[in-house]
PDB file of C-alpha atoms in Angstrom:
ATOM      1  CA  UNK R   1    -105.157 -81.951  88.502  1.00  0.00           C
ATOM      2  CA  UNK R   2    -108.844 -81.372  87.814  1.00  0.00           C
ATOM      3  CA  UNK R   3    -110.249 -82.774  84.551  1.00  0.00           C
ATOM      4  CA  UNK R   4    -113.902 -82.229  83.643  1.00  0.00           C
ATOM      5  CA  UNK R   5    -115.786 -84.143  80.977  1.00  0.00           C
ATOM      6  CA  UNK R   6    -118.885 -81.964  80.497  1.00  0.00           C
ATOM      7  CA  UNK R   7    -121.254 -84.287  78.673  1.00  0.00           C
ATOM      8  CA  UNK R   8    -124.020 -81.674  78.665  1.00  0.00           C
ATOM      9  CA  UNK R   9    -122.075 -79.227  76.474  1.00  0.00           C
ATOM     10  CA  UNK R  10    -119.647 -81.717  74.877  1.00  0.00           C
ATOM     11  CA  UNK R  11    -116.399 -80.318  76.269  1.00  0.00           C
ATOM     12  CA  UNK R  12    -113.423 -81.607  78.218  1.00  0.00           C
ATOM     13  CA  UNK R  13    -110.605 -79.858  80.041  1.00  0.00           C
ATOM     14  CA  UNK R  14    -107.868 -78.880  77.589  1.00  0.00           C
ATOM     15  CA  UNK R  15    -104.503 -79.276  79.369  1.00  0.00           C
ATOM     16  CA  UNK R  16    -101.392 -81.391  78.812  1.00  0.00           C
ATOM     17  CA  UNK R  17    -102.466 -82.295  75.284  1.00  0.00           C
ATOM     18  CA  UNK R  18    -105.444 -84.136  76.798  1.00  0.00           C
ATOM     19  CA  UNK R  19    -103.135 -86.956  77.898  1.00  0.00           C
ATOM     20  CA  UNK R  20    -103.158 -88.494  81.374  1.00  0.00           C
ATOM     21  CA  UNK R  21     -99.663 -88.873  82.877  1.00  0.00           C
ATOM     22  CA  UNK R  22     -98.802 -91.678  85.295  1.00  0.00           C
ATOM     23  CA  UNK R  23     -96.925 -89.301  87.624  1.00  0.00           C
ATOM     24  CA  UNK R  24     -99.874 -86.909  88.072  1.00  0.00           C
ATOM     25  CA  UNK R  25    -102.878 -87.313  90.395  1.00  0.00           C
ATOM     26  CA  UNK R  26    -106.202 -86.508  88.727  1.00  0.00           C
ATOM     27  CA  UNK R  27    -109.689 -85.688  89.972  1.00  0.00           C
ATOM     28  CA  UNK R  28    -111.863 -86.597  86.986  1.00  0.00           C
ATOM     29  CA  UNK R  29    -115.419 -85.245  86.950  1.00  0.00           C
ATOM     30  CA  UNK R  30    -117.979 -86.638  84.503  1.00  0.00           C
ATOM     31  CA  UNK R  31    -120.879 -84.171  84.367  1.00  0.00           C
ATOM     32  CA  UNK R  32    -124.254 -85.292  83.014  1.00  0.00           C
ATOM     33  CA  UNK R  33    -127.767 -83.909  82.824  1.00  0.00           C
ATOM     34  CA  UNK R  34    -129.398 -85.162  86.024  1.00  0.00           C
ATOM     35  CA  UNK R  35    -132.718 -85.904  84.294  1.00  0.00           C
ATOM     36  CA  UNK R  36    -131.802 -87.035  80.792  1.00  0.00           C
ATOM     37  CA  UNK R  37    -129.870 -89.700  78.918  1.00  0.00           C
ATOM     38  CA  UNK R  38    -128.683 -87.130  76.368  1.00  0.00           C
ATOM     39  CA  UNK R  39    -124.891 -86.914  76.100  1.00  0.00           C
ATOM     40  CA  UNK R  40    -122.739 -84.639  73.954  1.00  0.00           C
ATOM     41  CA  UNK R  41    -119.413 -86.086  72.773  1.00  0.00           C
ATOM     42  CA  UNK R  42    -116.407 -84.260  74.289  1.00  0.00           C
ATOM     43  CA  UNK R  43    -112.823 -84.280  73.024  1.00  0.00           C
ATOM     44  CA  UNK R  44    -111.291 -87.571  74.208  1.00  0.00           C
ATOM     45  CA  UNK R  45    -108.218 -87.990  76.412  1.00  0.00           C
ATOM     46  CA  UNK R  46    -105.427 -90.508  75.862  1.00  0.00           C
ATOM     47  CA  UNK R  47    -103.357 -92.243  78.526  1.00  0.00           C
ATOM     48  CA  UNK R  48    -106.281 -93.890  80.323  1.00  0.00           C
ATOM     49  CA  UNK R  49    -104.001 -96.791  81.210  1.00  0.00           C
ATOM     50  CA  UNK R  50    -101.781 -94.297  83.096  1.00  0.00           C
ATOM     51  CA  UNK R  51    -104.485 -93.679  85.695  1.00  0.00           C
ATOM     52  CA  UNK R  52    -103.938 -95.376  89.038  1.00  0.00           C
ATOM     53  CA  UNK R  53    -104.628 -95.439  92.762  1.00  0.00           C
ATOM     54  CA  UNK R  54    -103.941 -91.707  93.160  1.00  0.00           C
ATOM     55  CA  UNK R  55    -106.710 -90.819  90.681  1.00  0.00           C
ATOM     56  CA  UNK R  56    -110.431 -90.454  91.422  1.00  0.00           C
ATOM     57  CA  UNK R  57    -113.483 -90.397  89.137  1.00  0.00           C
ATOM     58  CA  UNK R  58    -116.641 -88.538  90.181  1.00  0.00           C
ATOM     59  CA  UNK R  59    -120.103 -88.545  88.605  1.00  0.00           C
ATOM     60  CA  UNK R  60    -121.698 -85.079  88.696  1.00  0.00           C
ATOM     61  CA  UNK R  61    -125.231 -83.867  87.959  1.00  0.00           C
ATOM     62  CA  UNK R  62    -126.348 -80.421  86.898  1.00  0.00           C
ATOM     63  CA  UNK R  63    -128.060 -79.156  90.037  1.00  0.00           C
ATOM     64  CA  UNK R  64    -130.143 -82.065  91.281  1.00  0.00           C
ATOM     65  CA  UNK R  65    -129.858 -85.779  92.014  1.00  0.00           C
ATOM     66  CA  UNK R  66    -128.864 -87.866  89.003  1.00  0.00           C
ATOM     67  CA  UNK R  67    -131.828 -90.120  88.215  1.00  0.00           C
ATOM     68  CA  UNK R  68    -131.362 -93.707  86.986  1.00  0.00           C
ATOM     69  CA  UNK R  69    -133.547 -95.933  84.791  1.00  0.00           C
ATOM     70  CA  UNK R  70    -135.820 -96.773  87.735  1.00  0.00           C
ATOM     71  CA  UNK R  71    -136.404 -93.131  88.658  1.00  0.00           C
ATOM     72  CA  UNK R  72    -134.176 -93.372  91.740  1.00  0.00           C
ATOM     73  CA  UNK R  73    -131.347 -91.043  92.754  1.00  0.00           C
ATOM     74  CA  UNK R  74    -127.867 -92.350  91.943  1.00  0.00           C
ATOM     75  CA  UNK R  75    -125.985 -92.275  95.257  1.00  0.00           C
ATOM     76  CA  UNK R  76    -122.815 -94.275  94.617  1.00  0.00           C
ATOM     77  CA  UNK R  77    -120.680 -96.085  92.119  1.00  0.00           C
ATOM     78  CA  UNK R  78    -119.198 -99.543  92.435  1.00  0.00           C
ATOM     79  CA  UNK R  79    -117.214-102.032  90.439  1.00  0.00           C
ATOM     80  CA  UNK R  80    -119.135-104.713  88.628  1.00  0.00           C
ATOM     81  CA  UNK R  81    -117.277-107.396  86.654  1.00  0.00           C
ATOM     82  CA  UNK R  82    -115.731-105.146  83.985  1.00  0.00           C
ATOM     83  CA  UNK R  83    -117.018-101.629  84.584  1.00  0.00           C
ATOM     84  CA  UNK R  84    -117.939 -98.928  87.046  1.00  0.00           C
ATOM     85  CA  UNK R  85    -121.703 -99.021  87.618  1.00  0.00           C
ATOM     86  CA  UNK R  86    -123.374 -95.992  89.138  1.00  0.00           C
ATOM     87  CA  UNK R  87    -126.613 -97.672  90.284  1.00  0.00           C
ATOM     88  CA  UNK R  88    -127.939 -98.369  86.767  1.00  0.00           C
ATOM     89  CA  UNK R  89    -127.743 -94.662  85.946  1.00  0.00           C
ATOM     90  CA  UNK R  90    -124.322 -94.546  84.310  1.00  0.00           C
ATOM     91  CA  UNK R  91    -121.493 -96.905  83.354  1.00  0.00           C
ATOM     92  CA  UNK R  92    -117.805 -96.502  82.539  1.00  0.00           C
ATOM     93  CA  UNK R  93    -115.792 -99.277  80.906  1.00  0.00           C
ATOM     94  CA  UNK R  94    -112.656 -99.363  78.738  1.00  0.00           C
ATOM     95  CA  UNK R  95    -113.033 -96.055  76.873  1.00  0.00           C
ATOM     96  CA  UNK R  96    -116.826 -95.702  76.892  1.00  0.00           C
ATOM     97  CA  UNK R  97    -119.283 -93.898  79.159  1.00  0.00           C
ATOM     98  CA  UNK R  98    -123.021 -94.514  78.965  1.00  0.00           C
ATOM     99  CA  UNK R  99    -125.926 -92.793  80.678  1.00  0.00           C
ATOM    100  CA  UNK R 100    -129.178 -94.642  81.382  1.00  0.00           C
ATOM    101  CA  UNK R 101    -132.445 -92.847  82.035  1.00  0.00           C
ATOM    102  CA  UNK R 102    -136.061 -93.895  81.678  1.00  0.00           C
ATOM    103  CA  UNK R 103    -135.155 -97.328  80.261  1.00  0.00           C
ATOM    104  CA  UNK R 104    -132.990 -96.048  77.417  1.00  0.00           C
ATOM    105  CA  UNK R 105    -129.361 -94.941  77.150  1.00  0.00           C
ATOM    106  CA  UNK R 106    -126.771 -92.879  75.276  1.00  0.00           C
ATOM    107  CA  UNK R 107    -123.044 -93.488  74.934  1.00  0.00           C
ATOM    108  CA  UNK R 108    -119.882 -91.433  74.268  1.00  0.00           C
ATOM    109  CA  UNK R 109    -116.142 -92.107  74.251  1.00  0.00           C
ATOM    110  CA  UNK R 110    -114.061 -90.411  76.948  1.00  0.00           C
ATOM    111  CA  UNK R 111    -110.680 -92.050  76.438  1.00  0.00           C
ATOM    112  CA  UNK R 112    -108.689 -92.732  73.276  1.00  0.00           C
ATOM    113  CA  UNK R 113    -106.989 -95.600  75.113  1.00  0.00           C
ATOM    114  CA  UNK R 114    -108.292 -98.327  77.394  1.00  0.00           C
ATOM    115  CA  UNK R 115    -108.952 -97.507  81.012  1.00  0.00           C
ATOM    116  CA  UNK R 116    -107.496-100.557  82.750  1.00  0.00           C
ATOM    117  CA  UNK R 117    -105.927 -99.753  86.112  1.00  0.00           C
ATOM    118  CA  UNK R 118    -106.749 -99.171  89.745  1.00  0.00           C
ATOM    119  CA  UNK R 119    -108.957 -96.071  90.070  1.00  0.00           C
ATOM    120  CA  UNK R 120    -110.884 -94.620  93.003  1.00  0.00           C
ATOM    121  CA  UNK R 121    -114.600 -93.953  92.626  1.00  0.00           C
ATOM    122  CA  UNK R 122    -115.495 -90.751  94.443  1.00  0.00           C
ATOM    123  CA  UNK R 123    -118.836 -89.552  95.742  1.00  0.00           C
ATOM    124  CA  UNK R 124    -121.697 -88.641  93.422  1.00  0.00           C
ATOM    125  CA  UNK R 125    -122.185 -84.861  93.321  1.00  0.00           C
ATOM    126  CA  UNK R 126    -125.330 -82.950  92.369  1.00  0.00           C
ATOM    127  CA  UNK R 127    -123.218 -79.992  91.189  1.00  0.00           C
ATOM    128  CA  UNK R 128    -119.642 -79.606  90.066  1.00  0.00           C
ATOM    129  CA  UNK R 129    -117.379 -78.873  93.072  1.00  0.00           C
ATOM    130  CA  UNK R 130    -116.505 -75.203  93.165  1.00  0.00           C
ATOM    131  CA  UNK R 131    -120.027 -74.246  92.102  1.00  0.00           C
ATOM    132  CA  UNK R 132    -121.803 -74.891  95.415  1.00  0.00           C
ATOM    133  CA  UNK R 133    -121.327 -78.672  95.702  1.00  0.00           C
ATOM    134  CA  UNK R 134    -123.603 -81.066  97.427  1.00  0.00           C
ATOM    135  CA  UNK R 135    -123.164 -84.761  97.121  1.00  0.00           C
ATOM    136  CA  UNK R 136    -125.292 -87.838  97.448  1.00  0.00           C
ATOM    137  CA  UNK R 137    -122.728 -90.320  98.767  1.00  0.00           C
ATOM    138  CA  UNK R 138    -119.611 -89.967 100.884  1.00  0.00           C
ATOM    139  CA  UNK R 139    -118.181 -93.443 100.543  1.00  0.00           C
ATOM    140  CA  UNK R 140    -115.448 -93.737  97.903  1.00  0.00           C
ATOM    141  CA  UNK R 141    -115.014 -97.070  96.182  1.00  0.00           C
ATOM    142  CA  UNK R 142    -112.174 -98.666  94.259  1.00  0.00           C
ATOM    143  CA  UNK R 143    -112.306 -99.672  90.582  1.00  0.00           C
ATOM    144  CA  UNK R 144    -110.036-102.501  89.547  1.00  0.00           C
ATOM    145  CA  UNK R 145    -110.176-103.977  86.082  1.00  0.00           C
ATOM    146  CA  UNK R 146    -108.559-107.130  84.845  1.00  0.00           C
ATOM    147  CA  UNK R 147    -106.409-105.487  82.230  1.00  0.00           C
TER     148      UNK R 147
END
């Protein structure tokens, strides 16, 4: 099931009462402005702890490479001690998502419950798949939190 958190327009997919189910595989896309830290708060989803190894999270730009605080293109995400780190350009931990750009950041909540399971980190896309996708990285990673 495809779930999109559009942090440019402040929307999220509205299905299943915005609750993740443990018996459903999700492709979760977090879309940000490629060249800005500005985030608009979407409606949150509950059931973050129901996500698992059959679910994948993708970071998506809006037509160009996502730029990090150092002015470099974000090409992949990886697990740091307690969060997903997309090359100092974006972070996801517990229920929060933050976007860093030009040495400052913004933050929004994506989940009403704690994200604390095994989750795959997919490639970084420059556009939302289905709208002419290109991506920066092809190597998926795994996110494991101690929760």
